[in-house]
CSV table of N, CA and C and ligand atoms in Angstrom, one decimal:
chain,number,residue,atom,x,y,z
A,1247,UNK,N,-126.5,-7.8,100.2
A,1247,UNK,CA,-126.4,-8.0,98.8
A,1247,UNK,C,-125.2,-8.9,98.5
A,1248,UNK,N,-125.6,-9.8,97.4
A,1248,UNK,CA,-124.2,-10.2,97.6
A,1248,UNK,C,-123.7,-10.6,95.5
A,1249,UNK,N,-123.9,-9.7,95.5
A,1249,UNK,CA,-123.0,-9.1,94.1
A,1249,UNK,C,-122.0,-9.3,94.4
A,1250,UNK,N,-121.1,-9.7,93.0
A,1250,UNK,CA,-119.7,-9.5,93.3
A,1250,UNK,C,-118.8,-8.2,93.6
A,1251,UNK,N,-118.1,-8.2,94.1
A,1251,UNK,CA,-117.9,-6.7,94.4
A,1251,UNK,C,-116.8,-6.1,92.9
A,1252,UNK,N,-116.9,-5.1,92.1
A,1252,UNK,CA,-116.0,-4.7,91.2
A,1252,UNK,C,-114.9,-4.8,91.1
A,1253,UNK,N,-113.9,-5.0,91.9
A,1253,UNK,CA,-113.0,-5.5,92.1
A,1253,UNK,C,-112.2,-6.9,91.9
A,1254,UNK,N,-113.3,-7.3,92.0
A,1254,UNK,CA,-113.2,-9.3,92.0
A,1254,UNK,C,-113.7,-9.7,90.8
A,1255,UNK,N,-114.4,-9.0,89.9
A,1255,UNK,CA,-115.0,-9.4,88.5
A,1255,UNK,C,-114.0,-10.2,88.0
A,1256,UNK,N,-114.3,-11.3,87.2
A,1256,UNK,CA,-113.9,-12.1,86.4
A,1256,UNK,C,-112.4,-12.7,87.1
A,1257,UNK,N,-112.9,-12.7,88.5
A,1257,UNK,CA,-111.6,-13.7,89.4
A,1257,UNK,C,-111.9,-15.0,89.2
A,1258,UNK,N,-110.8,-16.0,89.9
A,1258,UNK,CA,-111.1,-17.3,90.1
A,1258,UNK,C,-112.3,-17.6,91.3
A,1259,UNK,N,-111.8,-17.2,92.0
A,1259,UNK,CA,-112.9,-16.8,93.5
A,1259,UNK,C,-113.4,-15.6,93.9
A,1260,UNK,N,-114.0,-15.2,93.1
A,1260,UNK,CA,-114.2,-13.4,93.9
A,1260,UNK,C,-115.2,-13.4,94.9
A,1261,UNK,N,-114.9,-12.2,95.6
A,1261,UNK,CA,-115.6,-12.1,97.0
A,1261,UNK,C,-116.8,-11.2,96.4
A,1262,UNK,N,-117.5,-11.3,97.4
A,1262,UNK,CA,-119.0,-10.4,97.1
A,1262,UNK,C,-118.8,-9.0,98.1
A,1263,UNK,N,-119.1,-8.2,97.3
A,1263,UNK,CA,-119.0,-6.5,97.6
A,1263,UNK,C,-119.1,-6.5,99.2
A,1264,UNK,N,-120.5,-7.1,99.8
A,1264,UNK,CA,-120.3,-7.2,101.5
A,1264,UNK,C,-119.2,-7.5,102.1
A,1265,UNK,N,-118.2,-8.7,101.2
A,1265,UNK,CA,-116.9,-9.3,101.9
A,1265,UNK,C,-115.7,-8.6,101.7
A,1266,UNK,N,-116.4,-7.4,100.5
A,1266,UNK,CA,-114.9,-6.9,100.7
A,1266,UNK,C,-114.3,-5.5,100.3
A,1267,UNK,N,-115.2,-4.6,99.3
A,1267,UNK,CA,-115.1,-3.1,99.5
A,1267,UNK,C,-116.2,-2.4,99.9
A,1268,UNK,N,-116.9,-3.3,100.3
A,1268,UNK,CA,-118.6,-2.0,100.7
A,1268,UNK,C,-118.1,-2.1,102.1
A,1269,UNK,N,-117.7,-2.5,102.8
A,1269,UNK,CA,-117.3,-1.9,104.7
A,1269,UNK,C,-116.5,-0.4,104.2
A,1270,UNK,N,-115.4,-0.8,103.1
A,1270,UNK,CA,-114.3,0.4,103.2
A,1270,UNK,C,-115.7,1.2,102.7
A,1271,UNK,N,-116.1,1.3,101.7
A,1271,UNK,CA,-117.2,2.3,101.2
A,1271,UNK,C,-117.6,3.0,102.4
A,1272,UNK,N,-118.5,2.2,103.1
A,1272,UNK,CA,-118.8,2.4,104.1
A,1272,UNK,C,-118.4,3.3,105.8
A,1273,UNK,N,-116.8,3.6,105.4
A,1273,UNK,CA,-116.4,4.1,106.7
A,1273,UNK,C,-115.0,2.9,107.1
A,1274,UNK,N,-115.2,1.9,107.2
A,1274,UNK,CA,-113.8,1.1,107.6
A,1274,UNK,C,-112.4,1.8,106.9
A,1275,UNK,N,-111.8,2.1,107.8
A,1275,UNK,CA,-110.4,2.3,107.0
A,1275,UNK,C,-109.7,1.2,106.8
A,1276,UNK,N,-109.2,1.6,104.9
A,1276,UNK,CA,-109.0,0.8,104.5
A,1276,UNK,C,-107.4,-0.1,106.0
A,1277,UNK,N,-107.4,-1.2,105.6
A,1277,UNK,CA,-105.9,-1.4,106.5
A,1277,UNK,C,-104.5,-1.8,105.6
A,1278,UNK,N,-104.4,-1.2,104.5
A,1278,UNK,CA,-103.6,-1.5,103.4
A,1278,UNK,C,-103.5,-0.6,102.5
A,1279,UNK,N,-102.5,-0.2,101.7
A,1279,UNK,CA,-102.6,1.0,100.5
A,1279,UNK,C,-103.4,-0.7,99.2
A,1280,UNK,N,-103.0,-1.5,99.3
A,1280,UNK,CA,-103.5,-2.4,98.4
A,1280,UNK,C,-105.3,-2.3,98.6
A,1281,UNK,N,-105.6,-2.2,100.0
A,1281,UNK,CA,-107.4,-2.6,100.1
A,1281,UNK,C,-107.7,-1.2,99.6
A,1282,UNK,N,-106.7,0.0,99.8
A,1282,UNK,CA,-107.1,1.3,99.8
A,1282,UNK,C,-107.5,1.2,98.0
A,1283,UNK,N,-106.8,1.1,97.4
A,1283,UNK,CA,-106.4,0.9,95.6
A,1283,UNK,C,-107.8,0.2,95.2
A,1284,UNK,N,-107.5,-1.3,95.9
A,1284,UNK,CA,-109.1,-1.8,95.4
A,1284,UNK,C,-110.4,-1.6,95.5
A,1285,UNK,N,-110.4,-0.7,96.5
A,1285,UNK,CA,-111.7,-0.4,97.4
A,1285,UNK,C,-111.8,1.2,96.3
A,1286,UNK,N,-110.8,1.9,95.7
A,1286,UNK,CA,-110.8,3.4,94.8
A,1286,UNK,C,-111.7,2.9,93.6
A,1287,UNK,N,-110.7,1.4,93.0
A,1287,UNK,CA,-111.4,1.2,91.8
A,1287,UNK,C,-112.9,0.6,91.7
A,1288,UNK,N,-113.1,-0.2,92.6
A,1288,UNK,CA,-114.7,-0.1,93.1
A,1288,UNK,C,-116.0,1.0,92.9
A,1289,UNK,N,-114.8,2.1,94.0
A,1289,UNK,CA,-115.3,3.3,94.0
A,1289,UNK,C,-115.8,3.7,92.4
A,1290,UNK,N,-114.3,3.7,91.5
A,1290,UNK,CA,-114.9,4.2,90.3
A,1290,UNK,C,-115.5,3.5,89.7
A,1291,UNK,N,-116.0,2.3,89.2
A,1291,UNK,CA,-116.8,1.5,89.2
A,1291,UNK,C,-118.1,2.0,89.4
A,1292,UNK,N,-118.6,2.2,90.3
A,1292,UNK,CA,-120.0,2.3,91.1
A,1292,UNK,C,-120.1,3.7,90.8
A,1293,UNK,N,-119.1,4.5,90.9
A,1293,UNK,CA,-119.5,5.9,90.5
A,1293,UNK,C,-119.9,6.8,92.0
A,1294,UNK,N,-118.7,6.1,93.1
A,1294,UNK,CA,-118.8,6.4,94.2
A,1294,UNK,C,-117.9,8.1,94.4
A,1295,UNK,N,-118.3,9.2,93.9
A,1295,UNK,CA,-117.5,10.0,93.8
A,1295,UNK,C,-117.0,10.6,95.1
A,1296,UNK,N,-117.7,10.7,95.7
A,1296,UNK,CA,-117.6,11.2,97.8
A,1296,UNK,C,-116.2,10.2,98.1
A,1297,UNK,N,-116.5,9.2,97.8
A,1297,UNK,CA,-115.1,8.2,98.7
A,1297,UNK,C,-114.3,8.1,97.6
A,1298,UNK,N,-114.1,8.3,96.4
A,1298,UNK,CA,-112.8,8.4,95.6
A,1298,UNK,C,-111.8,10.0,95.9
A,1299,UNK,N,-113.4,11.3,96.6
A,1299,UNK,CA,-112.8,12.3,96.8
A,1299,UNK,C,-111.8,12.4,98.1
A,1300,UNK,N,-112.7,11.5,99.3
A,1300,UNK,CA,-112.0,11.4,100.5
A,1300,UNK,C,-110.7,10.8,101.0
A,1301,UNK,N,-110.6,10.0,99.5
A,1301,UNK,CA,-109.6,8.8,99.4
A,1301,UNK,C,-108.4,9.9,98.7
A,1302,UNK,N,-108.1,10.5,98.5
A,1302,UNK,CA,-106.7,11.5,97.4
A,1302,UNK,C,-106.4,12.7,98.7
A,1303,UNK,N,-105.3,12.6,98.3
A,1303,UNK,CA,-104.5,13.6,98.8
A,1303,UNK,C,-105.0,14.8,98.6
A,1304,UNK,N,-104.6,15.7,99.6
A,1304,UNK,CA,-105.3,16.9,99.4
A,1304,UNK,C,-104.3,17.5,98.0
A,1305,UNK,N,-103.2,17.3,98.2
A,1305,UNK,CA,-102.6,18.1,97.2
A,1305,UNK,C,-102.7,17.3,95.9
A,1306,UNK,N,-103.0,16.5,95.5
A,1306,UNK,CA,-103.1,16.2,94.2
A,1306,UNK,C,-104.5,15.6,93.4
A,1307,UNK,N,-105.6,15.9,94.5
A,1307,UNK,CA,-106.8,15.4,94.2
A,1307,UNK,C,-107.4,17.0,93.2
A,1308,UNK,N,-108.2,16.4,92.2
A,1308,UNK,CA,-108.5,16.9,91.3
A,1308,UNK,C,-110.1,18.1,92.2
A,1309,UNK,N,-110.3,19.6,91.9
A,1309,UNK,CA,-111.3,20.3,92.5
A,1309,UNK,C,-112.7,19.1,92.0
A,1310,UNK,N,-112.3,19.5,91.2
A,1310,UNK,CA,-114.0,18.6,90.6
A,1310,UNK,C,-114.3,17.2,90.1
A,1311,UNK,N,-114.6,16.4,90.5
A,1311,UNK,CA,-114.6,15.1,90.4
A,1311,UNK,C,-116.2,15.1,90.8
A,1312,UNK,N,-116.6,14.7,89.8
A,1312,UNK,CA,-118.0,14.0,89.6
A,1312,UNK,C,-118.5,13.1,88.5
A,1313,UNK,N,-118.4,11.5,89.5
A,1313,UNK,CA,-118.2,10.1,88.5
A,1313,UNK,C,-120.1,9.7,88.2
A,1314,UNK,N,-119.8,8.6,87.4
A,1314,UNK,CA,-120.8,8.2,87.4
A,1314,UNK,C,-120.6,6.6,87.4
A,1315,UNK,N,-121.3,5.9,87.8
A,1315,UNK,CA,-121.1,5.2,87.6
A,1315,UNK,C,-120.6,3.7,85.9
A,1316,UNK,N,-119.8,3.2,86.2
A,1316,UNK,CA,-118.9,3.3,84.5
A,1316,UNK,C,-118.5,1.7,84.3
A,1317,UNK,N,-119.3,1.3,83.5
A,1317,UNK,CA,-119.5,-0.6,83.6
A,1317,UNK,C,-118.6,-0.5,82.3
A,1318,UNK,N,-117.8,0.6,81.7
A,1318,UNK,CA,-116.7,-0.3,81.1
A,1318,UNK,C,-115.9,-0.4,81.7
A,1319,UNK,N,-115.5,-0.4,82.7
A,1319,UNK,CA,-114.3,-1.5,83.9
A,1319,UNK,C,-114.6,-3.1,83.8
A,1320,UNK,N,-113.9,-3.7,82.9
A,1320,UNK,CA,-114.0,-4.8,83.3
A,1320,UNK,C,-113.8,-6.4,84.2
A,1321,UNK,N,-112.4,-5.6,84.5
A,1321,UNK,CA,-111.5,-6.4,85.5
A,1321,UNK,C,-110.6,-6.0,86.2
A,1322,UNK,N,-109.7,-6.1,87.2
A,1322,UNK,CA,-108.6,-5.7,87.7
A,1322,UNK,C,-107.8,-6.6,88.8
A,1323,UNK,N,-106.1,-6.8,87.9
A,1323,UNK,CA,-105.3,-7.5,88.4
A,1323,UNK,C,-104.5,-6.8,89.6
A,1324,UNK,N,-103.9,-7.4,90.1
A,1324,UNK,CA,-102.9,-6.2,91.4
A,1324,UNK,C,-101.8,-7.2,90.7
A,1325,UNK,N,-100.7,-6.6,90.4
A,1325,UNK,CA,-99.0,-7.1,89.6
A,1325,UNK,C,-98.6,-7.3,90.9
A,1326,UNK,N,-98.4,-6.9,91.8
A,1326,UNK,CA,-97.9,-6.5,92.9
A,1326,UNK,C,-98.1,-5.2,94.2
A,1327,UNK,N,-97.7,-5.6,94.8
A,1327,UNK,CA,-98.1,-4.5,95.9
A,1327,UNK,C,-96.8,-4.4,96.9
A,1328,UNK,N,-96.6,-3.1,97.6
A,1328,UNK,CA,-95.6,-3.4,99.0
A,1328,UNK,C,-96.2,-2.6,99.5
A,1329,UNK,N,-95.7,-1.8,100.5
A,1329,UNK,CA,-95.9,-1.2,101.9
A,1329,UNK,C,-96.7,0.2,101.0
A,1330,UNK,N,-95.9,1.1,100.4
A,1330,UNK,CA,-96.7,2.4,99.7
A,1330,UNK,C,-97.1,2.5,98.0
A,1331,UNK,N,-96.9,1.3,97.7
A,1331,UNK,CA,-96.8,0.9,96.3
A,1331,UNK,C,-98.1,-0.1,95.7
A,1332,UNK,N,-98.1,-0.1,95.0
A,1332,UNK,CA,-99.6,-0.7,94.2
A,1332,UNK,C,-99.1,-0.7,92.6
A,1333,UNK,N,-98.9,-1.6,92.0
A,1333,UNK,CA,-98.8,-2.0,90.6
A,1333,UNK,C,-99.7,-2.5,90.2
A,1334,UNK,N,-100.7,-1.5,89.5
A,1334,UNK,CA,-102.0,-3.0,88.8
A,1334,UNK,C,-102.3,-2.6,87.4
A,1335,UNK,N,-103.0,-3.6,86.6
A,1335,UNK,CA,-103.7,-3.2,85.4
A,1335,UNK,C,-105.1,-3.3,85.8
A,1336,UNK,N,-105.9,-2.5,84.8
A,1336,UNK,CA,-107.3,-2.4,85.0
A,1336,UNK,C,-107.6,-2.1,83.4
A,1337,UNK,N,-108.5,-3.4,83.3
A,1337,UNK,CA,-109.2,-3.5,81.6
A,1337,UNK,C,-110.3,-2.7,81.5
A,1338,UNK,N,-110.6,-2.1,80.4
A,1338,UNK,CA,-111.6,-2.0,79.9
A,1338,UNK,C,-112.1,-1.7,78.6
A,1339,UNK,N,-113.3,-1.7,78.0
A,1339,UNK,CA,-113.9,-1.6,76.5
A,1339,UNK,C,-113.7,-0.4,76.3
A,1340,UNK,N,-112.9,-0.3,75.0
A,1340,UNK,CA,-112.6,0.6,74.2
A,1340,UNK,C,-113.4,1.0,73.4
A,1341,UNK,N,-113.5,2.2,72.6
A,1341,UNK,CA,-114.5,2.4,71.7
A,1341,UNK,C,-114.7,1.6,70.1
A,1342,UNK,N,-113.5,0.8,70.7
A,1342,UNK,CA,-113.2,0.1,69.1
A,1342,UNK,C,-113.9,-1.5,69.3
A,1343,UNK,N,-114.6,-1.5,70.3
A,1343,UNK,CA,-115.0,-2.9,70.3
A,1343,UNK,C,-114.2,-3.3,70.9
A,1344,UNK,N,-112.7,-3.2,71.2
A,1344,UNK,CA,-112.1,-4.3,71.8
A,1344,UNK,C,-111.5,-4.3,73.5
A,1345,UNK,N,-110.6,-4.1,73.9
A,1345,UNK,CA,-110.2,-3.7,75.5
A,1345,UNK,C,-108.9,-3.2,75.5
A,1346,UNK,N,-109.0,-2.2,76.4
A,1346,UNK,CA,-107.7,-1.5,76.5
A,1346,UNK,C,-106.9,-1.9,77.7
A,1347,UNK,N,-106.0,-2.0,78.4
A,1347,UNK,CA,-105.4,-2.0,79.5
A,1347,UNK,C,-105.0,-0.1,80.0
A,1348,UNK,N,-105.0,-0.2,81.3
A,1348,UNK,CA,-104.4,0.4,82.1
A,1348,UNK,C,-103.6,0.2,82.9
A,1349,UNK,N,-102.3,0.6,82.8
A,1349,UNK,CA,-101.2,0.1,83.8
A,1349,UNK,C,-100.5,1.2,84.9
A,1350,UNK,N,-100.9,1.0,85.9
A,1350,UNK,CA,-100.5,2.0,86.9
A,1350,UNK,C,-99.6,1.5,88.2
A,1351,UNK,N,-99.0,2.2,88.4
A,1351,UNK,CA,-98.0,2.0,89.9
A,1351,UNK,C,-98.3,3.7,90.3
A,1352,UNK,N,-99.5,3.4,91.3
A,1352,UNK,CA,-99.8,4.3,92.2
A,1352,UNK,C,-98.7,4.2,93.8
A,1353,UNK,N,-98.7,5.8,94.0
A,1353,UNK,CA,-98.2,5.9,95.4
A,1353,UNK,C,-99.5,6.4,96.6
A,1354,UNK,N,-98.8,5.7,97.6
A,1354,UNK,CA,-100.1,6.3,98.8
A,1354,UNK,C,-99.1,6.8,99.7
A,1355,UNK,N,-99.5,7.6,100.6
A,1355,UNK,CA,-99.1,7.8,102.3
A,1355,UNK,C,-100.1,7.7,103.3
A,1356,UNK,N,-99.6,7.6,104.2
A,1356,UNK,CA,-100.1,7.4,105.8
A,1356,UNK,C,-100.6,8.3,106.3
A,1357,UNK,N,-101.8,9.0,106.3
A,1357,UNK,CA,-102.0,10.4,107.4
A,1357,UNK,C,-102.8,9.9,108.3
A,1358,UNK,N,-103.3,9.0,109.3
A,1358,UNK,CA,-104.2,8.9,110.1
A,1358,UNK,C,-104.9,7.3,109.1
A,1359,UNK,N,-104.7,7.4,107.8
A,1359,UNK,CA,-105.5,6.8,107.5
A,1359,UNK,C,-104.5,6.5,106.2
A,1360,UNK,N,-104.9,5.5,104.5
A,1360,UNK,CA,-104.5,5.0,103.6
A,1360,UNK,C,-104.8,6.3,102.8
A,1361,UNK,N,-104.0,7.2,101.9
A,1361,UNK,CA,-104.3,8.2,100.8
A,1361,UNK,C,-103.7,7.9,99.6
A,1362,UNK,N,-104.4,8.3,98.8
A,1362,UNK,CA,-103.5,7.9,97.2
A,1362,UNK,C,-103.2,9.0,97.0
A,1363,UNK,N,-101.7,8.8,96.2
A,1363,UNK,CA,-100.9,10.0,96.5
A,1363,UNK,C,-100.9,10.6,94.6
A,1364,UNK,N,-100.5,10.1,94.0
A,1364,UNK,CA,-100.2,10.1,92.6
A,1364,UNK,C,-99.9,8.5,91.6
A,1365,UNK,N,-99.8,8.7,90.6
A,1365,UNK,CA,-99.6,7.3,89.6
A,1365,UNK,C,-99.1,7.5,88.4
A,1366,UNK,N,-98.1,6.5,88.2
A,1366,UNK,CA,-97.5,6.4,87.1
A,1366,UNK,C,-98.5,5.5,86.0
A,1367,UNK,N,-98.7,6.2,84.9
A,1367,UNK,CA,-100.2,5.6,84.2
A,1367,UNK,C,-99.6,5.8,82.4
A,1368,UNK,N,-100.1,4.3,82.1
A,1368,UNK,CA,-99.6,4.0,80.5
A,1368,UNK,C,-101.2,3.3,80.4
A,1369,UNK,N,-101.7,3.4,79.0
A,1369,UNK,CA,-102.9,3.0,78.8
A,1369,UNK,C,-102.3,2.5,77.4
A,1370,UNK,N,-102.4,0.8,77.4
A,1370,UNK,CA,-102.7,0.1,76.1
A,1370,UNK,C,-103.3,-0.2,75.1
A,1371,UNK,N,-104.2,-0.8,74.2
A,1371,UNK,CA,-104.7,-2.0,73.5
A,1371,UNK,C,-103.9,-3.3,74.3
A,1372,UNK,N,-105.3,-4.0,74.5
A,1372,UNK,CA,-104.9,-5.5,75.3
A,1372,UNK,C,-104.7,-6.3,74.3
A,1373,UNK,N,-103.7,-7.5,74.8
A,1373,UNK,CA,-103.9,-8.2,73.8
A,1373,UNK,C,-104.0,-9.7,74.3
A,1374,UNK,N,-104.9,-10.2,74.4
A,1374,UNK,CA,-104.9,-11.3,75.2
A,1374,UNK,C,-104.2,-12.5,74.5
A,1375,UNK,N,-103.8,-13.1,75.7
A,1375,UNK,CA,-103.4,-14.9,75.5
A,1375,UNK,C,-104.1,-16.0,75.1
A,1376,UNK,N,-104.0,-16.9,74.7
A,1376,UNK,CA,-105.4,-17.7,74.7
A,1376,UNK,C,-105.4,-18.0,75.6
A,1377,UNK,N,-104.4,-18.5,76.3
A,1377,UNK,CA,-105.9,-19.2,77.7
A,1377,UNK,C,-106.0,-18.7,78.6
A,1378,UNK,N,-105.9,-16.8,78.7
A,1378,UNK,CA,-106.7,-16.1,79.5
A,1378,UNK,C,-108.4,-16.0,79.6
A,1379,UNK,N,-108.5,-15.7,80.5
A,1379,UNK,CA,-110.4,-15.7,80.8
A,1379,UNK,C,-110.9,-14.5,80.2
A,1380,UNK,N,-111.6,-14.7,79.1
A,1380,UNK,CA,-112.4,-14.4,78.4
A,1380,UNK,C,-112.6,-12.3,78.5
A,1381,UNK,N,-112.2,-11.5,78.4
A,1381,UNK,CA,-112.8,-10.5,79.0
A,1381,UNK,C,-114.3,-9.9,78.6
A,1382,UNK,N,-115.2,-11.1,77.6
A,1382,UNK,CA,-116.6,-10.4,78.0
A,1382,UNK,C,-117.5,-11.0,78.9
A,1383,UNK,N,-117.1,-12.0,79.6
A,1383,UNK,CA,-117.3,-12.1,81.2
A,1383,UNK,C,-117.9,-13.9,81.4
A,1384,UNK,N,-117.8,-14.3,79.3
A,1384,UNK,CA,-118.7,-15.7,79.4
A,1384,UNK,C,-117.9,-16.7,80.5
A,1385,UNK,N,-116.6,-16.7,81.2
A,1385,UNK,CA,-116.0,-17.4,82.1
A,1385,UNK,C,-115.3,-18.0,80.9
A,1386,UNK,N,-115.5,-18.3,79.8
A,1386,UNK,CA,-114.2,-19.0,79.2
A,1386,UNK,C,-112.8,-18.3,79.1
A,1387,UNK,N,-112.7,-20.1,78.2
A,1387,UNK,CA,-111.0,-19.1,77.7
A,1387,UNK,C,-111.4,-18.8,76.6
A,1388,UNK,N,-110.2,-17.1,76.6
A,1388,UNK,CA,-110.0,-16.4,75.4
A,1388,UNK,C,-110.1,-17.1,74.1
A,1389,UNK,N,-109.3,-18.5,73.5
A,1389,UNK,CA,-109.7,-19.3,72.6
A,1389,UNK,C,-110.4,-19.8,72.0
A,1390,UNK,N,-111.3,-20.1,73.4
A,1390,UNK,CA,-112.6,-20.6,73.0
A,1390,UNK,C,-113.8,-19.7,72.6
A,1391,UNK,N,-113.9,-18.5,72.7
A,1391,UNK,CA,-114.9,-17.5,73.1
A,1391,UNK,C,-114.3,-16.6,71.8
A,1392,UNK,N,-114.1,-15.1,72.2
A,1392,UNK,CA,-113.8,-13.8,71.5
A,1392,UNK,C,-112.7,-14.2,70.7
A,1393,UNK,N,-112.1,-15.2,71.0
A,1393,UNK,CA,-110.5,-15.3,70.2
A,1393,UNK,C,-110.9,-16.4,69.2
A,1394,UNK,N,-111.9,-17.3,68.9
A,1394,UNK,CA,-111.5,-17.9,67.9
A,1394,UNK,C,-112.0,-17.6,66.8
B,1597,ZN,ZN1,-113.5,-5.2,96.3
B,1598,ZN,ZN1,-115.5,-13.8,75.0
């Protein structure tokens, strides 16, 4: 298949789902808390609930989790990343018609494998720049498109 993979939506170069979170889906451990992070929001995305469950700590992962799959995710930036840390935003359509941000600095640890541990989480109204890329997916700029 070579869809983009949810993660890369509305990139300059995005990879296609084969190149880059359907292996981790699949069984590859992630090799990064960053691929771990992008390969979760995928997960929620797709409405992959099994591998968002296998992916959380045991002590902070919720009993009941059952996703579905959820096409208001529109985008997602990584701010930065280090060794156990993950800073990203993650857009999506609000009920008001317009887009909200999500801003998280998630923690992970190491047990054998990449786990997401917990997240510091603030949820916005976005407000875009003009000459950011468009968030309803025409590839323009913000200016040109939703903003003028
Ligand atoms: Zn991906
Ligand atoms: Zn637009």
């Amino acid at each position: 298949m070579n869809r983009i993979c949810p993660c890369q939506a509305l990139q300059v170069k995005p990879k296609t789902y084969a190149d880059c979170c359907q292996p981790l889906h699949e069984g590859t451990p992630a090799p990064s808390c960053e691929r771990l992070m992008r390969s979760r929001y995928s997960a929620f995305v797709l409405g992959l609930s099994e591998y968002v469950k296998i992916t959380w700590h045991a002590s902070t992962r919720p009993d009941d989790l059952q996703l579905e799959p959820d096409s208001q995710w529109v985008k997602l930036d990584i701010i930065s990343s280090s060794k156990k840390q993950v800073h990203f935003r993650a857009y999506f359509k609000d009920e008001n018609g317009g887009y909200s941000v999500l801003d998280e600095t998630s923690d992970f640890v190491f047990q054998d494998r990449w786990l997401y541990l917990e997240g510091d989480t603030s949820i916005k109204p976005h407000k875009p720049e003009r000459n950011d890329v468009c968030l309803c997916g025409s590839g323009k700029k913000f200016k040109k498109c939703c903003g003028q």
